[in-house]
Tab-separated table of C-alpha atoms in Angstrom:
chain	number	residue	atom	x	y	z
A	1018	UNK	CA	5.756	-45.227	28.668
A	1019	UNK	CA	2.458	-46.048	26.037
A	1020	UNK	CA	2.822	-44.995	22.532
A	1021	UNK	CA	0.266	-42.366	20.804
A	1022	UNK	CA	-2.174	-43.333	19.512
A	1023	UNK	CA	-1.885	-43.022	15.614
A	1024	UNK	CA	-4.690	-40.289	13.667
A	1025	UNK	CA	-6.522	-43.349	13.277
A	1026	UNK	CA	-6.704	-44.870	16.519
A	1027	UNK	CA	-7.920	-41.511	17.913
A	1028	UNK	CA	-10.794	-41.116	15.541
A	1029	UNK	CA	-11.650	-45.211	16.704
A	1030	UNK	CA	-11.615	-44.059	20.271
A	1031	UNK	CA	-13.301	-41.683	20.083
A	1032	UNK	CA	-10.611	-39.823	21.656
A	1033	UNK	CA	-9.198	-36.049	21.112
A	1034	UNK	CA	-5.836	-35.810	19.840
A	1035	UNK	CA	-4.202	-33.608	22.800
A	1036	UNK	CA	-0.222	-34.470	23.230
A	1037	UNK	CA	1.448	-31.184	22.381
A	1038	UNK	CA	-1.656	-29.385	24.120
A	1039	UNK	CA	-2.903	-27.089	26.597
A	1040	UNK	CA	-3.646	-29.234	29.461
A	1041	UNK	CA	-1.619	-32.304	28.890
A	1042	UNK	CA	1.433	-30.491	28.064
A	1043	UNK	CA	5.132	-32.420	29.301
A	1044	UNK	CA	7.321	-30.931	31.877
A	1045	UNK	CA	9.547	-30.023	28.995
A	1046	UNK	CA	6.926	-28.618	26.605
A	1047	UNK	CA	5.981	-26.424	29.045
A	1048	UNK	CA	9.424	-24.763	29.149
A	1049	UNK	CA	9.069	-24.968	25.287
A	1050	UNK	CA	6.442	-22.478	25.373
A	1051	UNK	CA	7.767	-20.159	28.185
A	1052	UNK	CA	10.553	-19.578	25.932
A	1053	UNK	CA	8.701	-19.197	22.914
A	1054	UNK	CA	6.751	-16.500	24.788
A	1055	UNK	CA	10.294	-15.054	26.176
A	1056	UNK	CA	10.761	-14.386	23.276
A	1057	UNK	CA	7.104	-12.845	22.025
A	1058	UNK	CA	7.694	-9.690	24.583
A	1059	UNK	CA	10.587	-9.342	24.068
A	1060	UNK	CA	9.364	-8.140	20.540
A	1061	UNK	CA	5.913	-6.471	22.325
A	1062	UNK	CA	9.823	-4.838	24.257
A	1063	UNK	CA	11.908	-3.504	21.001
A	1064	UNK	CA	12.094	0.268	19.792
A	1065	UNK	CA	13.152	-0.119	17.521
A	1066	UNK	CA	11.271	-2.972	16.278
A	1067	UNK	CA	9.527	-1.523	12.236
A	1068	UNK	CA	6.074	-1.853	12.380
A	1069	UNK	CA	3.786	-4.773	9.909
A	1070	UNK	CA	2.987	-3.816	6.897
A	1071	UNK	CA	-0.718	-3.519	5.307
A	1072	UNK	CA	-0.051	-4.622	1.407
A	1073	UNK	CA	-3.242	-3.843	0.698
A	1074	UNK	CA	-7.111	-2.563	1.414
A	1075	UNK	CA	-10.542	-3.390	-0.034
A	1076	UNK	CA	-10.515	0.735	-0.063
A	1077	UNK	CA	-7.100	0.727	-2.527
A	1078	UNK	CA	-7.512	1.116	-5.701
A	1079	UNK	CA	-3.971	2.052	-6.588
A	1080	UNK	CA	-0.937	-0.680	-6.293
A	1081	UNK	CA	-2.536	-4.271	-6.127
A	1082	UNK	CA	0.737	-5.123	-5.805
A	1083	UNK	CA	4.068	-4.287	-4.677
A	1084	UNK	CA	7.510	-5.555	-5.548
A	1085	UNK	CA	9.249	-5.784	-2.109
A	1086	UNK	CA	10.078	-9.335	-1.964
A	1087	UNK	CA	6.856	-9.865	-0.795
A	1088	UNK	CA	4.650	-10.802	-4.013
A	1089	UNK	CA	5.579	-14.686	-3.789
A	1090	UNK	CA	1.685	-16.972	-3.768
A	1091	UNK	CA	2.381	-16.816	-0.263
A	1092	UNK	CA	2.134	-12.737	0.578
A	1093	UNK	CA	-0.100	-11.896	-3.453
A	1094	UNK	CA	-3.088	-8.567	-2.228
A	1095	UNK	CA	-6.100	-10.257	-2.711
A	1096	UNK	CA	-8.473	-7.972	-5.022
A	1097	UNK	CA	-11.437	-6.591	-4.731
A	1098	UNK	CA	-13.882	-8.002	-6.627
A	1099	UNK	CA	-15.800	-4.634	-6.281
A	1100	UNK	CA	-13.180	-2.227	-7.140
A	1101	UNK	CA	-12.745	-1.349	-10.974
A	1102	UNK	CA	-10.118	-3.693	-11.410
A	1103	UNK	CA	-12.093	-6.079	-11.305
A	1104	UNK	CA	-12.403	-6.615	-15.189
A	1105	UNK	CA	-8.326	-7.042	-14.930
A	1106	UNK	CA	-7.917	-9.533	-12.450
A	1107	UNK	CA	-10.441	-11.432	-14.132
A	1108	UNK	CA	-8.657	-10.791	-17.709
A	1109	UNK	CA	-5.368	-10.796	-17.385
A	1110	UNK	CA	-2.574	-12.119	-15.908
A	1111	UNK	CA	-0.927	-9.215	-13.319
A	1112	UNK	CA	3.211	-8.610	-13.640
A	1113	UNK	CA	2.524	-9.678	-10.326
A	1114	UNK	CA	1.596	-13.313	-10.642
A	1115	UNK	CA	4.177	-13.852	-12.472
A	1116	UNK	CA	6.739	-12.483	-10.461
A	1117	UNK	CA	4.796	-14.253	-7.758
A	1118	UNK	CA	5.177	-17.580	-10.179
A	1119	UNK	CA	8.914	-17.047	-10.484
A	1120	UNK	CA	9.085	-16.550	-6.324
A	1121	UNK	CA	7.005	-20.135	-6.038
A	1122	UNK	CA	9.472	-21.951	-8.219
A	1123	UNK	CA	12.787	-20.840	-6.016
A	1124	UNK	CA	10.630	-21.344	-2.629
A	1125	UNK	CA	9.105	-25.260	-4.371
A	1126	UNK	CA	11.336	-27.768	-5.383
A	1127	UNK	CA	11.643	-31.708	-5.662
A	1128	UNK	CA	14.002	-33.376	-3.158
A	1129	UNK	CA	16.177	-33.170	-6.033
A	1130	UNK	CA	15.953	-29.642	-6.152
A	1131	UNK	CA	13.421	-29.885	-9.573
A	1132	UNK	CA	11.280	-26.299	-9.263
A	1133	UNK	CA	7.818	-27.682	-9.143
A	1134	UNK	CA	6.454	-25.807	-12.273
A	1135	UNK	CA	9.450	-27.254	-14.009
A	1136	UNK	CA	7.894	-30.680	-12.934
A	1137	UNK	CA	4.664	-30.085	-14.142
A	1138	UNK	CA	6.105	-28.860	-17.347
A	1139	UNK	CA	7.927	-31.487	-18.001
A	1140	UNK	CA	5.167	-34.214	-17.608
A	1141	UNK	CA	4.508	-33.805	-21.580
A	1142	UNK	CA	0.914	-33.619	-23.042
A	1143	UNK	CA	-1.889	-34.921	-21.825
A	1144	UNK	CA	-3.476	-34.500	-18.533
A	1145	UNK	CA	-0.151	-33.369	-17.050
A	1146	UNK	CA	-0.101	-31.163	-19.479
A	1147	UNK	CA	-3.470	-28.845	-19.357
A	1148	UNK	CA	-2.168	-28.361	-15.470
A	1149	UNK	CA	1.112	-26.669	-16.496
A	1150	UNK	CA	0.034	-23.486	-16.666
A	1151	UNK	CA	-1.387	-23.423	-13.099
A	1152	UNK	CA	-3.191	-20.236	-13.990
A	1153	UNK	CA	-6.691	-19.266	-14.524
A	1154	UNK	CA	-7.916	-18.763	-17.577
A	1155	UNK	CA	-10.541	-15.833	-18.687
A	1156	UNK	CA	-14.015	-16.112	-18.052
A	1157	UNK	CA	-15.496	-16.987	-21.577
A	1158	UNK	CA	-18.454	-15.373	-22.477
A	1159	UNK	CA	-20.564	-15.820	-25.634
A	1160	UNK	CA	-21.341	-14.033	-28.231
A	1161	UNK	CA	-25.314	-13.805	-26.397
A	1162	UNK	CA	-24.787	-12.871	-23.604
A	1163	UNK	CA	-25.531	-8.965	-22.348
A	1164	UNK	CA	-23.132	-6.948	-20.272
A	1165	UNK	CA	-25.941	-7.031	-17.215
A	1166	UNK	CA	-25.533	-10.495	-17.294
A	1167	UNK	CA	-22.036	-10.896	-17.068
A	1168	UNK	CA	-21.045	-8.032	-13.920
A	1169	UNK	CA	-23.987	-10.301	-12.354
A	1170	UNK	CA	-21.510	-13.167	-12.514
A	1171	UNK	CA	-18.633	-10.975	-11.345
A	1172	UNK	CA	-20.893	-9.154	-9.037
A	1173	UNK	CA	-19.743	-9.409	-5.232
A	1174	UNK	CA	-22.497	-10.201	-2.188
A	1175	UNK	CA	-23.161	-6.468	-1.440
A	1176	UNK	CA	-23.255	-5.698	-5.001
A	1177	UNK	CA	-26.152	-8.484	-5.198
A	1178	UNK	CA	-28.439	-7.459	-2.227
A	1179	UNK	CA	-28.549	-3.866	-3.782
A	1180	UNK	CA	-29.264	-5.255	-7.057
A	1181	UNK	CA	-31.747	-7.744	-6.200
A	1182	UNK	CA	-33.480	-5.624	-3.130
A	1183	UNK	CA	-33.463	-2.070	-4.117
A	1184	UNK	CA	-31.280	-0.306	-1.852
A	1185	UNK	CA	-28.397	1.832	-1.645
A	1186	UNK	CA	-27.257	0.604	2.272
A	1187	UNK	CA	-24.712	-1.090	3.033
A	1188	UNK	CA	-24.056	-4.435	4.460
A	1189	UNK	CA	-21.997	-3.340	7.009
A	1190	UNK	CA	-22.519	0.597	8.117
A	1191	UNK	CA	-18.948	1.733	8.611
A	1192	UNK	CA	-15.757	2.295	7.704
A	1193	UNK	CA	-13.150	0.091	9.062
A	1194	UNK	CA	-11.215	1.144	11.856
A	1195	UNK	CA	-7.707	-1.186	13.188
A	1196	UNK	CA	-8.680	-2.391	16.768
A	1197	UNK	CA	-5.463	-1.068	19.111
A	1198	UNK	CA	-5.763	1.830	17.761
A	1199	UNK	CA	-3.589	1.808	14.440
A	1200	UNK	CA	-2.553	3.793	11.310
A	1201	UNK	CA	-4.731	1.834	8.163
A	1202	UNK	CA	-1.576	1.157	6.852
A	1203	UNK	CA	0.627	-0.492	9.514
A	1204	UNK	CA	-0.059	-2.976	12.733
A	1205	UNK	CA	2.822	-3.394	15.403
A	1206	UNK	CA	3.500	-6.656	16.461
A	1207	UNK	CA	1.653	-6.275	19.929
A	1208	UNK	CA	-1.557	-4.714	17.919
A	1209	UNK	CA	-1.205	-8.238	15.731
A	1210	UNK	CA	-0.448	-10.979	17.413
A	1211	UNK	CA	-3.697	-10.385	20.371
A	1212	UNK	CA	-5.733	-9.883	17.417
A	1213	UNK	CA	-4.386	-13.394	15.927
A	1214	UNK	CA	-3.998	-15.066	19.795
A	1215	UNK	CA	-7.377	-13.976	21.066
A	1216	UNK	CA	-9.608	-15.022	18.339
A	1217	UNK	CA	-8.712	-18.685	19.695
A	1218	UNK	CA	-10.576	-17.576	22.990
A	1219	UNK	CA	-7.266	-18.904	24.549
A	1220	UNK	CA	-3.704	-17.424	23.410
A	1221	UNK	CA	-1.600	-20.447	24.787
A	1222	UNK	CA	-3.310	-22.736	22.552
A	1223	UNK	CA	-2.416	-20.101	19.170
A	1224	UNK	CA	0.950	-20.591	20.338
A	1225	UNK	CA	1.882	-23.886	20.453
A	1226	UNK	CA	0.566	-24.719	17.172
A	1227	UNK	CA	3.478	-23.237	16.268
A	1228	UNK	CA	5.429	-24.828	18.683
A	1229	UNK	CA	3.563	-28.227	16.861
A	1230	UNK	CA	4.090	-26.975	13.826
A	1231	UNK	CA	8.329	-26.653	14.464
A	1232	UNK	CA	7.861	-30.278	16.331
A	1233	UNK	CA	9.217	-27.966	19.450
A	1234	UNK	CA	12.282	-26.041	18.044
A	1235	UNK	CA	11.688	-22.686	19.877
A	1236	UNK	CA	13.823	-19.660	17.406
A	1237	UNK	CA	11.584	-21.514	14.415
A	1238	UNK	CA	8.256	-21.743	15.875
A	1239	UNK	CA	8.826	-18.294	16.291
A	1240	UNK	CA	9.867	-17.739	12.969
A	1241	UNK	CA	6.945	-18.633	12.202
A	1242	UNK	CA	4.814	-17.453	14.372
A	1243	UNK	CA	6.221	-13.693	12.709
A	1244	UNK	CA	6.592	-14.772	9.621
A	1245	UNK	CA	2.048	-15.678	10.438
A	1246	UNK	CA	1.833	-12.135	10.968
A	1247	UNK	CA	3.662	-10.392	8.756
A	1248	UNK	CA	1.245	-12.064	6.052
A	1249	UNK	CA	-1.765	-11.157	8.251
A	1250	UNK	CA	-0.962	-7.036	8.442
A	1251	UNK	CA	0.390	-7.725	4.540
A	1252	UNK	CA	-3.440	-8.867	4.243
A	1253	UNK	CA	-4.402	-6.910	6.205
A	1254	UNK	CA	-7.172	-9.934	7.526
A	1255	UNK	CA	-9.126	-7.688	10.390
A	1256	UNK	CA	-10.627	-5.240	7.347
A	1257	UNK	CA	-10.804	-8.772	5.255
A	1258	UNK	CA	-13.465	-10.308	8.309
A	1259	UNK	CA	-14.507	-6.908	9.012
A	1260	UNK	CA	-16.512	-6.382	6.249
A	1261	UNK	CA	-17.389	-10.659	5.698
A	1262	UNK	CA	-19.648	-11.685	2.872
A	1263	UNK	CA	-20.261	-8.024	1.713
A	1264	UNK	CA	-16.595	-8.458	0.492
A	1265	UNK	CA	-16.787	-11.936	-0.608
A	1266	UNK	CA	-17.427	-13.238	-4.591
A	1267	UNK	CA	-21.869	-13.806	-5.254
A	1268	UNK	CA	-20.839	-16.700	-7.783
A	1269	UNK	CA	-18.548	-18.453	-4.963
A	1270	UNK	CA	-20.738	-18.139	-2.168
A	1271	UNK	CA	-23.929	-19.449	-3.458
A	1272	UNK	CA	-22.372	-22.259	-6.067
A	1273	UNK	CA	-21.580	-23.878	-2.567
A	1274	UNK	CA	-17.891	-24.241	-3.142
A	1275	UNK	CA	-17.026	-24.737	0.513
A	1276	UNK	CA	-19.119	-24.974	3.575
A	1277	UNK	CA	-19.446	-26.354	7.269
A	1278	UNK	CA	-22.490	-29.265	7.309
A	1279	UNK	CA	-21.037	-31.330	10.296
A	1280	UNK	CA	-19.065	-32.594	12.923
A	1281	UNK	CA	-16.520	-35.941	12.809
A	1282	UNK	CA	-16.380	-37.906	15.394
A	1283	UNK	CA	-13.255	-35.495	17.287
A	1284	UNK	CA	-16.311	-32.919	17.252
A	1285	UNK	CA	-14.646	-31.344	15.142
A	1286	UNK	CA	-15.792	-28.634	12.157
A	1287	UNK	CA	-16.406	-29.941	9.479
A	1288	UNK	CA	-16.026	-28.021	5.854
A	1289	UNK	CA	-16.618	-29.798	2.524
A	1290	UNK	CA	-15.665	-28.744	-0.684
A	1291	UNK	CA	-17.134	-29.568	-4.043
A	1292	UNK	CA	-14.053	-29.429	-6.513
A	1293	UNK	CA	-17.882	-30.112	-9.255
A	1294	UNK	CA	-18.602	-26.303	-8.198
A	1295	UNK	CA	-14.813	-25.095	-9.158
A	1296	UNK	CA	-13.980	-23.264	-12.271
A	1297	UNK	CA	-10.512	-21.593	-12.993
A	1298	UNK	CA	-11.951	-19.528	-16.089
A	1299	UNK	CA	-15.165	-17.685	-14.143
A	1300	UNK	CA	-12.953	-15.798	-11.318
A	1301	UNK	CA	-9.884	-14.467	-10.280
A	1302	UNK	CA	-7.578	-16.622	-8.092
A	1303	UNK	CA	-7.771	-13.512	-5.507
A	1304	UNK	CA	-11.484	-14.134	-5.102
A	1305	UNK	CA	-10.651	-17.259	-4.603
A	1306	UNK	CA	-7.897	-16.684	-1.613
A	1307	UNK	CA	-9.757	-14.026	-0.087
A	1308	UNK	CA	-13.333	-16.687	0.115
A	1309	UNK	CA	-10.337	-19.312	1.669
A	1310	UNK	CA	-9.438	-16.976	4.334
A	1311	UNK	CA	-12.356	-15.882	4.899
A	1312	UNK	CA	-13.439	-19.206	6.155
A	1313	UNK	CA	-10.342	-20.885	7.550
A	1314	UNK	CA	-10.586	-17.342	9.567
A	1315	UNK	CA	-14.977	-18.620	10.505
A	1316	UNK	CA	-13.602	-21.552	10.956
A	1317	UNK	CA	-12.230	-21.130	14.360
A	1318	UNK	CA	-15.230	-19.547	15.217
A	1319	UNK	CA	-17.093	-23.252	15.201
A	1320	UNK	CA	-13.236	-24.754	16.556
A	1321	UNK	CA	-13.989	-23.052	19.141
A	1322	UNK	CA	-14.274	-25.806	21.211
A	1323	UNK	CA	-11.886	-28.428	19.797
A	1324	UNK	CA	-8.869	-26.212	19.415
A	1325	UNK	CA	-9.230	-24.515	16.858
A	1326	UNK	CA	-8.512	-28.214	14.178
A	1327	UNK	CA	-11.391	-28.524	11.558
A	1328	UNK	CA	-11.675	-31.185	8.949
A	1329	UNK	CA	-11.678	-30.821	5.360
A	1330	UNK	CA	-13.434	-33.575	2.958
A	1331	UNK	CA	-12.565	-32.484	-0.671
A	1332	UNK	CA	-15.492	-34.724	-2.475
A	1333	UNK	CA	-14.313	-35.156	-6.417
A	1334	UNK	CA	-17.620	-36.312	-7.597
A	1335	UNK	CA	-18.042	-34.990	-10.712
A	1336	UNK	CA	-14.987	-33.883	-11.050
A	1337	UNK	CA	-13.228	-33.134	-14.787
A	1338	UNK	CA	-10.877	-31.211	-16.594
A	1339	UNK	CA	-12.313	-27.877	-17.072
A	1340	UNK	CA	-12.084	-28.718	-12.627
A	1341	UNK	CA	-8.227	-28.906	-12.337
A	1342	UNK	CA	-6.795	-26.393	-10.615
A	1343	UNK	CA	-3.394	-26.169	-9.034
A	1344	UNK	CA	-3.718	-22.415	-7.597
A	1345	UNK	CA	-6.647	-23.008	-5.416
A	1346	UNK	CA	-4.857	-26.888	-4.368
A	1347	UNK	CA	-1.532	-24.665	-4.273
A	1348	UNK	CA	-3.218	-21.761	-1.999
A	1349	UNK	CA	-5.380	-23.932	0.463
A	1350	UNK	CA	-1.778	-26.062	1.349
A	1351	UNK	CA	-0.145	-22.570	1.828
A	1352	UNK	CA	-2.247	-21.453	3.408
A	1353	UNK	CA	-2.665	-24.430	5.596
A	1354	UNK	CA	0.814	-24.943	6.077
A	1355	UNK	CA	3.253	-22.031	6.661
A	1356	UNK	CA	0.358	-19.103	8.463
A	1357	UNK	CA	-2.663	-21.802	9.601
A	1358	UNK	CA	-0.538	-24.628	11.657
A	1359	UNK	CA	-1.681	-27.129	13.471
A	1360	UNK	CA	-6.031	-25.573	12.265
A	1361	UNK	CA	-6.121	-28.619	10.078
A	1362	UNK	CA	-7.883	-32.087	11.642
A	1363	UNK	CA	-7.844	-34.094	8.901
A	1364	UNK	CA	-8.524	-34.149	4.630
A	1365	UNK	CA	-10.802	-36.213	3.320
A	1366	UNK	CA	-10.415	-36.928	-0.299
A	1367	UNK	CA	-13.808	-38.186	-0.761
A	1368	UNK	CA	-12.132	-39.653	-4.855
A	1369	UNK	CA	-12.748	-42.117	-7.163
A	1370	UNK	CA	-11.412	-40.656	-10.398
A	1371	UNK	CA	-8.567	-41.556	-12.988
A	1372	UNK	CA	-8.100	-37.249	-13.512
A	1373	UNK	CA	-7.510	-37.242	-9.990
A	1374	UNK	CA	-4.789	-39.199	-9.453
A	1375	UNK	CA	-2.697	-38.332	-11.923
A	1376	UNK	CA	-3.036	-34.861	-9.843
A	1377	UNK	CA	-2.148	-36.414	-6.501
A	1378	UNK	CA	1.566	-37.928	-7.747
A	1379	UNK	CA	2.190	-34.108	-9.290
A	1380	UNK	CA	0.846	-32.391	-6.456
A	1381	UNK	CA	1.788	-35.156	-2.819
A	1382	UNK	CA	5.761	-34.591	-3.208
A	1383	UNK	CA	5.085	-30.710	-2.168
A	1384	UNK	CA	2.508	-30.767	0.888
A	1385	UNK	CA	4.073	-30.534	3.675
A	1386	UNK	CA	4.871	-33.715	5.908
A	1387	UNK	CA	3.134	-33.105	8.868
A	1388	UNK	CA	0.067	-32.034	6.678
A	1389	UNK	CA	0.862	-35.178	4.638
A	1390	UNK	CA	0.660	-37.215	7.628
A	1391	UNK	CA	-3.844	-36.073	7.925
A	1392	UNK	CA	-4.614	-36.644	4.597
A	1393	UNK	CA	-6.693	-39.862	3.653
A	1394	UNK	CA	-8.158	-40.992	0.459
A	1395	UNK	CA	-11.544	-42.673	0.344
A	1396	UNK	CA	-13.136	-43.798	-2.697
A	1397	UNK	CA	-16.706	-44.485	-0.911
A	1398	UNK	CA	-18.586	-43.787	2.125
A	1399	UNK	CA	-17.142	-47.020	3.660
A	1400	UNK	CA	-13.221	-44.787	3.783
A	1401	UNK	CA	-15.499	-41.241	5.396
A	1402	UNK	CA	-17.177	-43.102	7.802
A	1403	UNK	CA	-14.389	-44.027	10.136
A	1404	UNK	CA	-13.953	-40.543	10.531
A	1405	UNK	CA	-18.054	-39.200	10.153
A	1406	UNK	CA	-20.471	-41.133	11.790
A	1407	UNK	CA	-22.301	-41.970	8.552
A	1408	UNK	CA	-25.401	-40.067	10.639
A	1409	UNK	CA	-24.241	-37.284	10.165
A	1410	UNK	CA	-22.179	-37.904	6.858
A	1411	UNK	CA	-24.698	-35.595	4.071
A	1412	UNK	CA	-27.322	-38.190	2.105
A	1413	UNK	CA	-24.349	-36.515	-1.449
A	1414	UNK	CA	-21.323	-38.086	0.595
A	1415	UNK	CA	-23.456	-41.279	0.811
A	1416	UNK	CA	-24.179	-41.196	5.190
A	1417	UNK	CA	-28.013	-40.069	5.790
A	1418	UNK	CA	-28.069	-37.011	7.040
A	1419	UNK	CA	-30.266	-35.000	4.974
A	1420	UNK	CA	-28.128	-31.798	4.286
A	1421	UNK	CA	-28.659	-29.652	1.110
A	1422	UNK	CA	-26.533	-25.912	1.559
A	1423	UNK	CA	-28.304	-23.464	0.683
A	1424	UNK	CA	-26.439	-20.108	1.037
A	1425	UNK	CA	-28.323	-17.458	3.195
A	1426	UNK	CA	-27.441	-13.858	1.680
A	1427	UNK	CA	-26.632	-11.771	4.681
A	1428	UNK	CA	-29.717	-9.179	6.306
A	1429	UNK	CA	-29.458	-5.548	6.044
A	1430	UNK	CA	-29.855	-4.404	9.135
A	1431	UNK	CA	-28.023	-7.993	11.031
A	1432	UNK	CA	-24.626	-5.602	10.878
A	1433	UNK	CA	-26.608	-2.655	12.412
A	1434	UNK	CA	-23.946	-2.531	15.504
A	1435	UNK	CA	-20.716	-2.414	13.314
A	1436	UNK	CA	-22.594	1.715	12.757
A	1437	UNK	CA	-22.669	2.754	16.942
A	1438	UNK	CA	-18.864	4.022	17.718
A	1439	UNK	CA	-19.714	5.567	20.881
A	1440	UNK	CA	-20.914	1.541	21.262
A	1441	UNK	CA	-17.631	0.017	19.589
A	1442	UNK	CA	-15.426	2.537	21.944
A	1443	UNK	CA	-16.910	1.474	25.089
A	1444	UNK	CA	-16.059	-2.715	24.705
A	1445	UNK	CA	-12.797	-1.937	23.042
A	1446	UNK	CA	-11.703	-0.147	25.944
A	1447	UNK	CA	-12.529	-3.190	28.055
A	1448	UNK	CA	-11.133	-5.424	25.709
A	1449	UNK	CA	-7.225	-3.479	25.703
A	1450	UNK	CA	-7.914	-3.547	29.685
A	1451	UNK	CA	-8.079	-7.376	29.780
A	1452	UNK	CA	-5.214	-7.791	27.173
A	1453	UNK	CA	-3.086	-5.462	29.103
A	1454	UNK	CA	-3.729	-7.518	32.048
A	1455	UNK	CA	-3.886	-11.179	30.429
A	1456	UNK	CA	0.216	-9.774	29.273
A	1457	UNK	CA	0.891	-8.396	32.598
A	1458	UNK	CA	0.268	-11.834	34.060
A	1459	UNK	CA	1.926	-13.434	31.154
A	1460	UNK	CA	5.051	-11.435	32.201
A	1461	UNK	CA	4.073	-12.899	35.943
A	1462	UNK	CA	4.196	-15.844	34.381
A	1463	UNK	CA	7.614	-15.788	32.819
A	1464	UNK	CA	9.115	-14.556	36.252
A	1465	UNK	CA	7.958	-16.611	38.871
A	1466	UNK	CA	10.757	-19.338	39.758
A	1467	UNK	CA	9.001	-21.683	42.933
A	1468	UNK	CA	6.745	-23.618	41.585
A	1469	UNK	CA	3.920	-22.238	44.739
A	1470	UNK	CA	4.701	-18.511	42.704
A	1471	UNK	CA	4.599	-20.805	39.350
A	1472	UNK	CA	0.933	-22.100	40.885
A	1473	UNK	CA	-0.124	-18.693	41.914
A	1474	UNK	CA	1.551	-16.635	39.136
A	1475	UNK	CA	-0.901	-18.999	36.673
A	1476	UNK	CA	-4.105	-19.136	38.237
A	1477	UNK	CA	-3.662	-15.120	37.854
A	1478	UNK	CA	-3.191	-16.310	33.873
A	1479	UNK	CA	-6.771	-18.260	33.660
A	1480	UNK	CA	-8.720	-15.810	34.965
A	1481	UNK	CA	-6.931	-12.949	32.708
A	1482	UNK	CA	-7.410	-15.407	29.903
A	1483	UNK	CA	-11.211	-15.844	30.941
A	1484	UNK	CA	-11.650	-11.827	31.419
A	1485	UNK	CA	-10.416	-11.909	27.973
A	1486	UNK	CA	-13.140	-14.208	26.206
A	1487	UNK	CA	-15.615	-12.238	27.492
A	1488	UNK	CA	-14.619	-9.436	26.579
A	1489	UNK	CA	-13.748	-10.434	22.706
A	1490	UNK	CA	-16.856	-11.933	23.096
A	1491	UNK	CA	-18.566	-8.243	23.433
A	1492	UNK	CA	-16.123	-6.696	20.842
A	1493	UNK	CA	-16.810	-9.251	18.427
A	1494	UNK	CA	-20.150	-8.202	16.354
A	1495	UNK	CA	-18.647	-4.720	16.563
A	1496	UNK	CA	-15.483	-5.856	13.992
A	1497	UNK	CA	-16.920	-9.021	12.505
A	1498	UNK	CA	-19.362	-7.886	9.678
A	1499	UNK	CA	-21.963	-11.282	10.379
A	1500	UNK	CA	-21.554	-14.696	8.842
A	1501	UNK	CA	-24.090	-17.843	6.856
A	1502	UNK	CA	-23.417	-19.310	10.143
A	1503	UNK	CA	-24.527	-16.819	12.361
A	1504	UNK	CA	-27.354	-16.964	10.561
A	1505	UNK	CA	-27.817	-21.000	10.303
A	1506	UNK	CA	-27.170	-20.095	14.397
A	1507	UNK	CA	-24.577	-22.635	14.040
A	1508	UNK	CA	-22.414	-20.043	16.513
């Protein structure tokens, strides 16, 4: 048997990564997939299962943080920019964030058991001393800056559109209602699973991500999958995507902190993260967490043809002390490692900075090995070209593609169908029926024994999956606000 290609060899030959993916599974891997599906179905059938709690909703203004053991960095609720708590989130470190820092100390340790934050704190003065807290600092305010200017700097996209276009029409013309007739404050395991799994257009592909991330250990993969669904429900990701950009930070969207602009040699969408525009003191980490979640969720629409994988390019040009933001880095690594496994194709860090070298020395030991193996340091455009064709590489990264990021604000009526409750009810019932049929086909596939029956059951599942995809496409405009990439016709 030939040795599998290395990551670089895949890019050199333009051969997509297929090992462990749908269509290229070994018999043993297929058996593992069936075993994990059986655990998922068993969880569906449990009558004593506790519902997954929604810890935060965009409409909440009270009890944003709950001391229930889920207040670590990765579970910390996302704070709405357009709530009365905005000023507090910008100017102070809440008690729960202090708790989350403590939780992170217990979770993130060096190989010899030393907590990450302790290691950073002991790093001494100079460069490492600047980075020891890992928290956002309050936004600086000039004495000449009036209250209106401060408000504009903090406003959401919804606030900005209403202010500049002089109207009160909401960009999303209906209140959020969860799928599958779920209550606002809880989700069942089943509803959370199908909402997450169907976004990838193939539930098998989504389930396989957890198996690959946990080295095909079925029990560990199921534990990770369940924890992911707990997190998704806790953060109310379905509600975040429902309101979309309207509740994101206008300054962050306009600055071009992160955006998709091209594709790599394996056809994965490429997201550029311009670190130089990130100033921790100009926003709350909570707003950035919601922005990153929105970007990753949206990336799955762009990456539907490549099994959900994306390429990240960290553009460190112009990187200064003001751009040091350990919370942002830790948040992104936590999301990709714990809650979006196997989403990262490759991470290219475009850097020629001694300042970053010191930061990297601190971060590198704590990155999951699966993620770390996909990180490439590139000191110039020549280091990026093996992964992104020069003609597809934006000019600002040393390529020849003419691309200039410009944020196009949402149009007033682009989400008008979201207010059509009757039409949503029709397509939602069709989606629910399709999911039920796919689940029945999966149960038949799991109980089939003979090869002939397995083939028939597999064909039934394929047909049911196609029906789910079609129903999801019809439902999506009613439950997800249109995005920048829809307006740019990238989706």
